[in-house]
Amino acid sequence: NNPLPNIHSLIYLNESPRQFIGNYQDTNERIAATKKLDFVAAAHWELAASSCWYADILLPQRNQFFEGGSSAGYWQTRPFAYGLAPAVGNYMTYYSKVVDAPGECMHPWWIEKEIAKRMGLGDKVMPFLKDVEPEDMDEAVDKIMGGLYENWASSMTEYDDETVPKDWASFKKKPVIVIPFDKPMTKYEQEMKDGAPFRTPSGKLEFYSEHLAHADPKVKYDLRGAATGNGASPMARWNPSPESLFSAKVNEYPLYLVTPHSFFRQNLNQDANMMSRDEYRNSVWISVPDAKARGIRDGDLVLAYNDAGEVMVPAYVTSRMTPGCACLIFGRYYSPSAIKTEKMPDGIDRWGNCNFLIPNNQHDDIIGPILCAALIDVKRVDEN
């Protein structure tokens, strides 16, 4: 007899240079999903961020790095790889405050804590910030990071206090730790040198996986996120990518789109800065023979498109581009035009956000979608 709960969907976009709309694959799909939510709140470093446009309430910008707005600690008791730096050893990073944030900007932790409080979650979210007011955040963050640091430093027992200070106060006096390495790190060095067993059923290197051979193809992930079925072969083999020049899809979209990062931005961060917007031509790169076959000249306005979306930018015709390939530099905010289509209901992008062209398709023999490449075509647009 109990009525169904009155469930409402809410999302809080407390974002960094990587934002929910625009920074990841299939931007159109993300916009459509955001529009279906009952309520969206957003706080971002740059108000030009596309996520802000779809918010029901826009909070003052969250504090940035140098304003004490983000503190991060990473530590391990054994070598590990983090991000794009393979074979990095133990380490911790801390972004200390340099200047006060302007206006009503708040620390992102405090914002999240207060939202949770108003939702009735109370101390269940960030209990370590209970009763902490904005003016107390600097002290609270320092205390939290101090505890994280001392926990990390206590594990570095092979180094003396001069190399790795064990207390937070000593570290802050000289906040850079340089640990000498006598030799480069080698993955699985102990297993190869000392004969220690590998983490495989046989304890040896295996070129054929019994696990994958007998995995249920209906179960795609185990508890660690590894593929268990998913169509993966028990023996390593090359498969053509569903978004490549070897795909049947190339008959409809014959250009392979690559999306390298910019040298002048971190993801989308600083794209709203007019100085950084002019560092190079905002365009889609296309090879000379591909441009000639399409009647495109350098500087012509063109439409780059596929089933996922459409982007309208000038063409950069260059011999630096391999025939059969095209390029859109990653890290552009959405700049909708007045031209609306079925694929682009909010307006065709005029700034070159490559993620409008990256589909969010899940593929059988890989985990997740392909995040940085797609098949597209390019055609000349009559500016009149």
mmCIF file of C-alpha atoms in Angstrom:
data_model
loop_
_atom_site.group_PDB
_atom_site.id
_atom_site.type_symbol
_atom_site.label_atom_id
_atom_site.label_comp_id
_atom_site.label_asym_id
_atom_site.label_seq_id
_atom_site.Cartn_x
_atom_site.Cartn_y
_atom_site.Cartn_z
ATOM 1 C CA ASN A 1 0.000 0.000 0.000
ATOM 2 C CA ASN A 2 3.001 2.301 0.195
ATOM 3 C CA PRO A 3 3.146 4.793 -2.684
ATOM 4 C CA LEU A 4 6.181 4.845 -4.926
ATOM 5 C CA PRO A 5 8.881 7.282 -3.770
ATOM 6 C CA ASN A 6 8.873 10.676 -5.404
ATOM 7 C CA ILE A 7 12.324 10.403 -6.920
ATOM 8 C CA HIS A 8 13.941 13.454 -8.487
ATOM 9 C CA SER A 9 17.263 13.583 -10.312
ATOM 10 C CA LEU A 10 19.842 16.156 -9.288
ATOM 11 C CA ILE A 11 23.436 16.635 -10.332
ATOM 12 C CA TYR A 12 26.031 19.034 -8.994
ATOM 13 C CA LEU A 13 28.783 19.816 -11.480
ATOM 14 C CA ASN A 14 31.698 20.927 -9.319
ATOM 15 C CA GLU A 15 34.141 20.833 -12.152
ATOM 16 C CA SER A 16 37.785 21.251 -12.923
ATOM 17 C CA PRO A 17 39.391 21.762 -16.350
ATOM 18 C CA ARG A 18 37.716 18.474 -17.289
ATOM 19 C CA GLN A 19 34.000 19.211 -17.518
ATOM 20 C CA PHE A 20 31.030 16.897 -17.996
ATOM 21 C CA ILE A 21 29.749 18.602 -21.154
ATOM 22 C CA GLY A 22 32.342 19.077 -23.853
ATOM 23 C CA ASN A 23 35.389 17.373 -22.376
ATOM 24 C CA TYR A 24 34.368 13.768 -22.979
ATOM 25 C CA GLN A 25 33.074 11.681 -25.860
ATOM 26 C CA ASP A 26 29.641 12.237 -27.435
ATOM 27 C CA THR A 27 28.911 15.751 -26.218
ATOM 28 C CA ASN A 28 25.435 15.675 -27.787
ATOM 29 C CA GLU A 29 24.522 12.628 -25.732
ATOM 30 C CA ARG A 30 25.717 14.339 -22.551
ATOM 31 C CA ILE A 31 23.709 17.479 -23.318
ATOM 32 C CA ALA A 32 20.577 15.384 -23.875
ATOM 33 C CA ALA A 33 21.146 13.514 -20.600
ATOM 34 C CA THR A 34 21.649 16.765 -18.678
ATOM 35 C CA LYS A 35 18.406 18.208 -20.046
ATOM 36 C CA LYS A 36 16.487 15.221 -18.660
ATOM 37 C CA LEU A 37 17.544 15.949 -15.081
ATOM 38 C CA ASP A 38 15.132 17.679 -12.733
ATOM 39 C CA PHE A 39 17.760 20.031 -11.357
ATOM 40 C CA VAL A 40 21.337 20.936 -12.243
ATOM 41 C CA ALA A 41 23.674 23.058 -10.156
ATOM 42 C CA ALA A 42 27.120 24.027 -11.397
ATOM 43 C CA ALA A 43 30.265 25.749 -10.208
ATOM 44 C CA HIS A 44 33.194 26.034 -12.594
ATOM 45 C CA TRP A 45 36.488 27.841 -12.940
ATOM 46 C CA GLU A 46 35.383 29.428 -16.196
ATOM 47 C CA LEU A 47 31.843 30.648 -16.744
ATOM 48 C CA ALA A 48 32.289 30.005 -20.462
ATOM 49 C CA ALA A 49 32.162 26.276 -19.697
ATOM 50 C CA SER A 50 29.294 24.605 -21.521
ATOM 51 C CA SER A 51 28.119 22.844 -18.368
ATOM 52 C CA CYS A 52 27.205 26.229 -16.888
ATOM 53 C CA TRP A 53 24.717 26.892 -19.688
ATOM 54 C CA TYR A 54 22.577 23.922 -18.735
ATOM 55 C CA ALA A 55 22.501 24.627 -14.988
ATOM 56 C CA ASP A 56 19.343 25.699 -13.167
ATOM 57 C CA ILE A 57 21.488 27.482 -10.610
ATOM 58 C CA LEU A 58 25.016 28.728 -11.135
ATOM 59 C CA LEU A 59 27.111 29.067 -7.991
ATOM 60 C CA PRO A 60 30.067 31.447 -7.677
ATOM 61 C CA GLN A 61 33.164 30.000 -9.220
ATOM 62 C CA ARG A 62 34.906 27.389 -7.117
ATOM 63 C CA ASN A 63 38.349 28.269 -5.854
ATOM 64 C CA GLN A 64 41.166 27.526 -8.237
ATOM 65 C CA PHE A 65 44.463 25.788 -7.460
ATOM 66 C CA PHE A 66 46.402 28.848 -6.328
ATOM 67 C CA GLU A 67 43.412 30.035 -4.281
ATOM 68 C CA GLY A 68 43.454 26.940 -2.099
ATOM 69 C CA GLY A 69 40.636 25.387 -4.059
ATOM 70 C CA SER A 70 42.111 21.974 -4.690
ATOM 71 C CA SER A 71 44.359 19.835 -2.594
ATOM 72 C CA ALA A 72 45.371 16.354 -3.589
ATOM 73 C CA GLY A 73 47.376 13.602 -1.968
ATOM 74 C CA TYR A 74 48.585 10.466 -3.706
ATOM 75 C CA TRP A 75 50.704 7.949 -1.913
ATOM 76 C CA GLN A 76 51.588 4.288 -2.201
ATOM 77 C CA THR A 77 53.867 1.982 -0.283
ATOM 78 C CA ARG A 78 55.141 0.385 -3.493
ATOM 79 C CA PRO A 79 55.970 1.632 -7.003
ATOM 80 C CA PHE A 80 52.954 2.290 -9.191
ATOM 81 C CA ALA A 81 52.013 4.102 -12.366
ATOM 82 C CA TYR A 82 49.835 7.212 -12.219
ATOM 83 C CA GLY A 83 48.402 9.099 -15.161
ATOM 84 C CA LEU A 84 50.813 9.383 -18.072
ATOM 85 C CA ALA A 85 53.969 8.904 -16.016
ATOM 86 C CA PRO A 86 54.806 5.179 -16.059
ATOM 87 C CA ALA A 87 57.083 3.727 -13.371
ATOM 88 C CA VAL A 88 56.629 6.677 -11.017
ATOM 89 C CA GLY A 89 57.479 5.663 -7.467
ATOM 90 C CA ASN A 90 56.005 6.685 -4.141
ATOM 91 C CA TYR A 91 54.930 10.285 -4.020
ATOM 92 C CA MET A 92 52.499 12.813 -2.625
ATOM 93 C CA THR A 93 51.439 16.153 -4.075
ATOM 94 C CA TYR A 94 49.904 19.117 -2.304
ATOM 95 C CA TYR A 95 48.634 22.346 -3.859
ATOM 96 C CA SER A 96 49.082 25.030 -1.249
ATOM 97 C CA LYS A 97 47.218 28.325 -1.247
ATOM 98 C CA VAL A 98 48.956 31.377 -2.725
ATOM 99 C CA VAL A 99 46.260 34.092 -2.934
ATOM 100 C CA ASP A 100 42.741 34.615 -1.617
ATOM 101 C CA ALA A 101 39.855 33.770 -3.912
ATOM 102 C CA PRO A 102 37.790 36.713 -5.191
ATOM 103 C CA GLY A 103 34.219 37.507 -4.243
ATOM 104 C CA GLU A 104 32.053 34.670 -2.988
ATOM 105 C CA CYS A 105 34.185 31.845 -4.378
ATOM 106 C CA MET A 106 34.345 28.919 -1.976
ATOM 107 C CA HIS A 107 36.463 25.827 -1.536
ATOM 108 C CA PRO A 108 34.847 22.932 -3.467
ATOM 109 C CA TRP A 109 34.897 20.705 -0.383
ATOM 110 C CA TRP A 110 32.904 23.280 1.595
ATOM 111 C CA ILE A 111 30.338 23.635 -1.213
ATOM 112 C CA GLU A 112 29.804 19.878 -1.347
ATOM 113 C CA LYS A 113 29.530 19.664 2.421
ATOM 114 C CA GLU A 114 26.875 22.370 2.524
ATOM 115 C CA ILE A 115 24.847 20.818 -0.302
ATOM 116 C CA ALA A 116 24.871 17.494 1.550
ATOM 117 C CA LYS A 117 23.761 19.257 4.722
ATOM 118 C CA ARG A 118 20.787 20.835 2.949
ATOM 119 C CA MET A 119 19.844 17.456 1.501
ATOM 120 C CA GLY A 120 19.610 15.994 4.982
ATOM 121 C CA LEU A 121 22.780 13.926 4.684
ATOM 122 C CA GLY A 122 24.449 15.870 7.463
ATOM 123 C CA ASP A 123 27.739 14.426 8.646
ATOM 124 C CA LYS A 124 27.633 11.460 6.256
ATOM 125 C CA VAL A 125 29.439 13.540 3.647
ATOM 126 C CA MET A 126 32.828 14.951 4.663
ATOM 127 C CA PRO A 127 32.434 14.523 8.430
ATOM 128 C CA PHE A 128 35.945 15.936 8.845
ATOM 129 C CA LEU A 129 34.533 19.340 7.857
ATOM 130 C CA LYS A 130 31.692 19.320 10.387
ATOM 131 C CA ASP A 131 30.907 22.858 11.597
ATOM 132 C CA VAL A 132 33.764 24.305 9.513
ATOM 133 C CA GLU A 133 32.887 27.742 8.127
ATOM 134 C CA PRO A 134 34.427 29.318 5.005
ATOM 135 C CA GLU A 135 36.851 31.423 7.009
ATOM 136 C CA ASP A 136 38.149 28.251 8.698
ATOM 137 C CA MET A 137 38.728 26.267 5.492
ATOM 138 C CA ASP A 138 42.415 27.130 5.089
ATOM 139 C CA GLU A 139 43.191 25.774 8.545
ATOM 140 C CA ALA A 140 40.966 22.725 8.046
ATOM 141 C CA VAL A 141 42.529 21.832 4.689
ATOM 142 C CA ASP A 142 46.015 22.252 6.111
ATOM 143 C CA LYS A 143 45.164 19.890 8.976
ATOM 144 C CA ILE A 144 43.683 17.274 6.636
ATOM 145 C CA MET A 145 46.628 17.381 4.253
ATOM 146 C CA GLY A 146 49.046 17.304 7.162
ATOM 147 C CA GLY A 147 47.521 14.057 8.339
ATOM 148 C CA LEU A 148 47.716 12.574 4.847
ATOM 149 C CA TYR A 149 51.322 13.623 4.514
ATOM 150 C CA GLU A 150 52.423 12.185 7.842
ATOM 151 C CA ASN A 151 50.641 8.925 7.023
ATOM 152 C CA TRP A 152 52.548 8.749 3.744
ATOM 153 C CA ALA A 153 55.879 9.813 5.230
ATOM 154 C CA SER A 154 55.657 7.199 7.984
ATOM 155 C CA SER A 155 55.671 4.484 5.313
ATOM 156 C CA MET A 156 58.960 5.776 3.883
ATOM 157 C CA THR A 157 61.005 4.019 6.539
ATOM 158 C CA GLU A 158 64.010 3.443 4.263
ATOM 159 C CA TYR A 159 64.746 7.196 4.210
ATOM 160 C CA ASP A 160 65.981 9.380 7.040
ATOM 161 C CA ASP A 161 64.209 12.501 8.288
ATOM 162 C CA GLU A 162 66.500 14.723 6.254
ATOM 163 C CA THR A 163 65.413 13.103 2.988
ATOM 164 C CA VAL A 164 61.762 12.601 3.910
ATOM 165 C CA PRO A 165 60.634 14.754 6.877
ATOM 166 C CA LYS A 166 58.213 12.728 8.949
ATOM 167 C CA ASP A 167 56.174 15.647 10.274
ATOM 168 C CA TRP A 168 54.052 18.161 8.353
ATOM 169 C CA ALA A 169 55.624 21.286 9.863
ATOM 170 C CA SER A 170 59.127 20.254 8.806
ATOM 171 C CA PHE A 171 57.961 19.414 5.300
ATOM 172 C CA LYS A 172 56.322 22.835 4.824
ATOM 173 C CA LYS A 173 59.615 24.560 5.584
ATOM 174 C CA LYS A 174 61.118 22.826 2.546
ATOM 175 C CA PRO A 175 58.155 21.465 0.579
ATOM 176 C CA VAL A 176 60.095 19.585 -2.079
ATOM 177 C CA ILE A 177 61.351 16.056 -1.545
ATOM 178 C CA VAL A 178 63.949 14.625 -3.913
ATOM 179 C CA ILE A 179 64.522 10.914 -3.494
ATOM 180 C CA PRO A 180 67.614 9.615 -5.288
ATOM 181 C CA PHE A 181 67.244 6.597 -7.531
ATOM 182 C CA ASP A 182 70.330 4.423 -7.901
ATOM 183 C CA LYS A 183 68.873 2.537 -10.858
ATOM 184 C CA PRO A 184 65.818 2.742 -13.086
ATOM 185 C CA MET A 185 62.690 0.870 -12.093
ATOM 186 C CA THR A 186 61.847 -2.241 -14.077
ATOM 187 C CA LYS A 187 58.367 -3.720 -14.080
ATOM 188 C CA TYR A 188 58.267 -7.261 -12.645
ATOM 189 C CA GLU A 189 61.963 -7.041 -11.790
ATOM 190 C CA GLN A 190 61.596 -9.293 -8.762
ATOM 191 C CA GLU A 191 59.730 -11.943 -10.723
ATOM 192 C CA MET A 192 62.266 -11.974 -13.536
ATOM 193 C CA LYS A 193 65.409 -11.727 -11.406
ATOM 194 C CA ASP A 194 64.532 -13.714 -8.305
ATOM 195 C CA GLY A 195 62.063 -16.175 -9.782
ATOM 196 C CA ALA A 196 59.135 -14.927 -7.722
ATOM 197 C CA PRO A 197 55.775 -16.114 -9.115
ATOM 198 C CA PHE A 198 53.727 -13.838 -11.331
ATOM 199 C CA ARG A 199 50.119 -13.149 -10.385
ATOM 200 C CA THR A 200 48.789 -15.772 -12.802
ATOM 201 C CA PRO A 201 47.265 -19.222 -12.162
ATOM 202 C CA SER A 202 50.540 -20.895 -13.158
ATOM 203 C CA GLY A 203 52.792 -18.290 -11.562
ATOM 204 C CA LYS A 204 54.477 -17.866 -14.951
ATOM 205 C CA LEU A 205 54.047 -15.540 -17.899
ATOM 206 C CA GLU A 206 51.033 -16.815 -19.811
ATOM 207 C CA PHE A 207 50.325 -16.239 -23.484
ATOM 208 C CA TYR A 208 46.960 -18.002 -23.302
ATOM 209 C CA SER A 209 44.381 -17.009 -20.672
ATOM 210 C CA GLU A 210 42.326 -19.882 -19.312
ATOM 211 C CA HIS A 211 40.321 -17.238 -17.455
ATOM 212 C CA LEU A 212 39.178 -15.585 -20.677
ATOM 213 C CA ALA A 213 38.762 -18.904 -22.458
ATOM 214 C CA HIS A 214 36.133 -20.029 -19.928
ATOM 215 C CA ALA A 215 34.614 -16.653 -19.010
ATOM 216 C CA ASP A 216 30.895 -16.134 -19.320
ATOM 217 C CA PRO A 217 30.503 -13.848 -22.361
ATOM 218 C CA LYS A 218 27.443 -12.267 -20.743
ATOM 219 C CA VAL A 219 29.521 -10.988 -17.821
ATOM 220 C CA LYS A 220 31.643 -8.133 -19.087
ATOM 221 C CA TYR A 221 33.486 -7.025 -15.933
ATOM 222 C CA ASP A 222 34.781 -8.588 -12.761
ATOM 223 C CA LEU A 223 35.006 -6.760 -9.421
ATOM 224 C CA ARG A 224 38.291 -5.130 -10.455
ATOM 225 C CA GLY A 225 36.899 -3.862 -13.735
ATOM 226 C CA ALA A 226 38.828 -6.352 -15.861
ATOM 227 C CA ALA A 227 37.212 -7.942 -18.894
ATOM 228 C CA THR A 228 35.922 -11.430 -18.163
ATOM 229 C CA GLY A 229 33.934 -12.258 -21.262
ATOM 230 C CA ASN A 230 33.333 -9.340 -23.549
ATOM 231 C CA GLY A 231 34.424 -11.227 -26.656
ATOM 232 C CA ALA A 232 38.114 -10.942 -25.766
ATOM 233 C CA SER A 233 40.346 -13.639 -27.189
ATOM 234 C CA PRO A 234 42.201 -15.856 -24.675
ATOM 235 C CA MET A 235 45.328 -15.285 -26.757
ATOM 236 C CA ALA A 236 46.407 -11.769 -27.681
ATOM 237 C CA ARG A 237 45.551 -10.917 -31.255
ATOM 238 C CA TRP A 238 45.025 -7.816 -33.338
ATOM 239 C CA ASN A 239 41.465 -6.830 -34.152
ATOM 240 C CA PRO A 240 40.570 -3.926 -36.448
ATOM 241 C CA SER A 241 39.071 -1.057 -34.519
ATOM 242 C CA PRO A 242 35.396 -0.307 -35.227
ATOM 243 C CA GLU A 243 36.515 3.323 -35.635
ATOM 244 C CA SER A 244 39.388 2.930 -38.080
ATOM 245 C CA LEU A 245 40.221 2.839 -41.776
ATOM 246 C CA PHE A 246 39.856 -0.954 -41.578
ATOM 247 C CA SER A 247 36.206 -0.661 -40.546
ATOM 248 C CA ALA A 248 33.254 -1.049 -42.919
ATOM 249 C CA LYS A 249 32.120 2.315 -41.564
ATOM 250 C CA VAL A 250 34.837 3.921 -43.682
ATOM 251 C CA ASN A 251 32.573 3.562 -46.738
ATOM 252 C CA GLU A 252 30.322 6.253 -45.263
ATOM 253 C CA TYR A 253 32.876 8.300 -43.329
ATOM 254 C CA PRO A 254 36.263 7.895 -45.044
ATOM 255 C CA LEU A 255 38.444 10.158 -42.882
ATOM 256 C CA TYR A 256 40.055 8.970 -39.647
ATOM 257 C CA LEU A 257 39.838 11.786 -37.084
ATOM 258 C CA VAL A 258 42.659 12.238 -34.567
ATOM 259 C CA THR A 259 42.311 14.642 -31.618
ATOM 260 C CA PRO A 260 45.683 15.544 -30.037
ATOM 261 C CA HIS A 261 45.959 17.747 -26.973
ATOM 262 C CA SER A 262 46.961 21.371 -27.299
ATOM 263 C CA PHE A 263 50.335 22.661 -26.132
ATOM 264 C CA PHE A 264 48.586 25.768 -24.792
ATOM 265 C CA ARG A 265 45.778 24.400 -22.620
ATOM 266 C CA GLN A 266 45.090 21.782 -19.983
ATOM 267 C CA ASN A 267 42.082 19.961 -21.419
ATOM 268 C CA LEU A 268 39.513 22.761 -21.900
ATOM 269 C CA ASN A 269 41.034 25.051 -19.284
ATOM 270 C CA GLN A 270 42.043 28.468 -20.687
ATOM 271 C CA ASP A 271 40.016 28.080 -23.880
ATOM 272 C CA ALA A 272 37.976 31.069 -22.708
ATOM 273 C CA ASN A 273 41.191 33.097 -22.537
ATOM 274 C CA MET A 274 41.243 35.173 -25.723
ATOM 275 C CA MET A 275 45.050 35.261 -25.732
ATOM 276 C CA SER A 276 45.318 31.468 -25.791
ATOM 277 C CA ARG A 277 42.551 31.172 -28.390
ATOM 278 C CA ASP A 278 44.774 32.755 -31.014
ATOM 279 C CA GLU A 279 47.841 30.550 -30.588
ATOM 280 C CA TYR A 280 47.102 28.698 -33.839
ATOM 281 C CA ARG A 281 44.411 28.411 -36.485
ATOM 282 C CA ASN A 282 41.096 27.146 -35.209
ATOM 283 C CA SER A 283 40.362 24.623 -37.949
ATOM 284 C CA VAL A 284 40.036 21.048 -39.054
ATOM 285 C CA TRP A 285 43.241 19.758 -40.604
ATOM 286 C CA ILE A 286 42.891 17.885 -43.899
ATOM 287 C CA SER A 287 45.462 16.602 -46.378
ATOM 288 C CA VAL A 288 46.029 18.167 -49.794
ATOM 289 C CA PRO A 289 44.669 15.215 -51.858
ATOM 290 C CA ASP A 290 41.625 14.801 -49.578
ATOM 291 C CA ALA A 291 40.865 18.499 -49.829
ATOM 292 C CA LYS A 292 41.284 18.487 -53.624
ATOM 293 C CA ALA A 293 38.902 15.536 -53.962
ATOM 294 C CA ARG A 294 36.254 17.520 -52.066
ATOM 295 C CA GLY A 295 36.792 20.850 -53.778
ATOM 296 C CA ILE A 296 38.116 22.408 -50.567
ATOM 297 C CA ARG A 297 40.721 25.153 -50.473
ATOM 298 C CA ASP A 298 42.724 26.322 -47.491
ATOM 299 C CA GLY A 299 40.561 28.597 -45.312
ATOM 300 C CA ASP A 300 37.228 27.449 -46.760
ATOM 301 C CA LEU A 301 34.412 26.986 -44.272
ATOM 302 C CA VAL A 302 33.694 23.256 -43.998
ATOM 303 C CA LEU A 303 31.422 20.905 -42.113
ATOM 304 C CA ALA A 304 33.058 17.971 -40.295
ATOM 305 C CA TYR A 305 30.378 15.419 -39.514
ATOM 306 C CA ASN A 306 29.355 11.863 -38.737
ATOM 307 C CA ASP A 307 26.422 10.149 -37.011
ATOM 308 C CA ALA A 308 27.370 11.651 -33.624
ATOM 309 C CA GLY A 309 27.372 15.352 -34.530
ATOM 310 C CA GLU A 310 28.560 18.245 -36.676
ATOM 311 C CA VAL A 311 31.266 20.880 -36.368
ATOM 312 C CA MET A 312 31.634 23.864 -38.726
ATOM 313 C CA VAL A 313 35.109 25.412 -38.883
ATOM 314 C CA PRO A 314 37.608 26.609 -41.518
ATOM 315 C CA ALA A 315 39.731 24.002 -43.278
ATOM 316 C CA TYR A 316 43.480 23.897 -42.794
ATOM 317 C CA VAL A 317 44.746 22.203 -45.972
ATOM 318 C CA THR A 318 48.245 20.965 -45.270
ATOM 319 C CA SER A 319 50.745 18.363 -46.437
ATOM 320 C CA ARG A 320 51.438 17.735 -42.743
ATOM 321 C CA MET A 321 48.231 15.677 -42.617
ATOM 322 C CA THR A 322 48.346 12.058 -43.808
ATOM 323 C CA PRO A 323 45.851 11.338 -46.609
ATOM 324 C CA GLY A 324 42.812 9.562 -45.224
ATOM 325 C CA CYS A 325 43.121 11.359 -41.881
ATOM 326 C CA ALA A 326 41.800 14.588 -40.389
ATOM 327 C CA CYS A 327 42.573 16.420 -37.169
ATOM 328 C CA LEU A 328 40.715 18.565 -34.639
ATOM 329 C CA ILE A 329 42.801 19.817 -31.710
ATOM 330 C CA PHE A 330 41.200 18.744 -28.426
ATOM 331 C CA GLY A 331 40.160 21.286 -25.788
ATOM 332 C CA ARG A 332 37.498 23.609 -27.209
ATOM 333 C CA TYR A 333 34.339 24.875 -25.544
ATOM 334 C CA TYR A 334 31.030 24.507 -27.368
ATOM 335 C CA SER A 335 30.211 27.563 -29.479
ATOM 336 C CA PRO A 336 26.733 26.965 -30.948
ATOM 337 C CA SER A 337 25.666 28.732 -34.113
ATOM 338 C CA ALA A 338 22.153 29.725 -35.142
ATOM 339 C CA ILE A 339 22.126 26.772 -37.553
ATOM 340 C CA LYS A 340 20.226 23.926 -35.907
ATOM 341 C CA THR A 341 19.960 20.424 -37.315
ATOM 342 C CA GLU A 342 18.620 17.066 -36.191
ATOM 343 C CA LYS A 343 22.087 16.088 -35.008
ATOM 344 C CA MET A 344 22.780 19.491 -33.433
ATOM 345 C CA PRO A 345 19.474 20.690 -31.913
ATOM 346 C CA ASP A 346 21.197 23.443 -29.917
ATOM 347 C CA GLY A 347 23.182 24.692 -32.921
ATOM 348 C CA ILE A 348 26.128 23.446 -34.969
ATOM 349 C CA ASP A 349 29.388 24.022 -33.122
ATOM 350 C CA ARG A 350 31.542 26.769 -34.658
ATOM 351 C CA TRP A 351 34.590 26.430 -32.421
ATOM 352 C CA GLY A 352 35.731 22.894 -33.220
ATOM 353 C CA ASN A 353 34.885 20.751 -30.194
ATOM 354 C CA CYS A 354 36.064 17.340 -31.380
ATOM 355 C CA ASN A 355 33.923 15.493 -28.827
ATOM 356 C CA PHE A 356 30.805 16.216 -30.861
ATOM 357 C CA LEU A 357 32.255 13.734 -33.353
ATOM 358 C CA ILE A 358 33.412 11.010 -30.920
ATOM 359 C CA PRO A 359 30.585 8.482 -30.463
ATOM 360 C CA ASN A 360 29.916 6.840 -27.117
ATOM 361 C CA ASN A 361 29.515 3.372 -28.588
ATOM 362 C CA GLN A 362 30.514 0.433 -26.412
ATOM 363 C CA HIS A 363 32.462 -2.259 -28.272
ATOM 364 C CA ASP A 364 32.525 -5.961 -27.552
ATOM 365 C CA ASP A 365 36.234 -6.639 -27.393
ATOM 366 C CA ILE A 366 37.400 -3.568 -25.484
ATOM 367 C CA ILE A 367 36.383 -2.016 -22.181
ATOM 368 C CA GLY A 368 34.325 1.094 -22.828
ATOM 369 C CA PRO A 369 34.224 3.434 -25.830
ATOM 370 C CA ILE A 370 37.002 4.789 -28.012
ATOM 371 C CA LEU A 371 37.693 8.191 -26.469
ATOM 372 C CA CYS A 372 39.923 10.048 -28.911
ATOM 373 C CA ALA A 373 39.273 8.918 -32.482
ATOM 374 C CA ALA A 374 36.390 8.552 -34.917
ATOM 375 C CA LEU A 375 35.505 8.261 -38.563
ATOM 376 C CA ILE A 376 34.171 11.442 -40.181
ATOM 377 C CA ASP A 377 33.771 13.182 -43.491
ATOM 378 C CA VAL A 378 34.319 16.836 -44.399
ATOM 379 C CA LYS A 379 32.471 18.907 -46.993
ATOM 380 C CA ARG A 380 32.678 22.516 -48.132
ATOM 381 C CA VAL A 381 29.975 24.902 -46.871
ATOM 382 C CA ASP A 382 28.662 27.841 -48.862
ATOM 383 C CA GLU A 383 29.023 30.800 -46.484
ATOM 384 C CA ASN A 384 26.276 32.677 -48.329
#
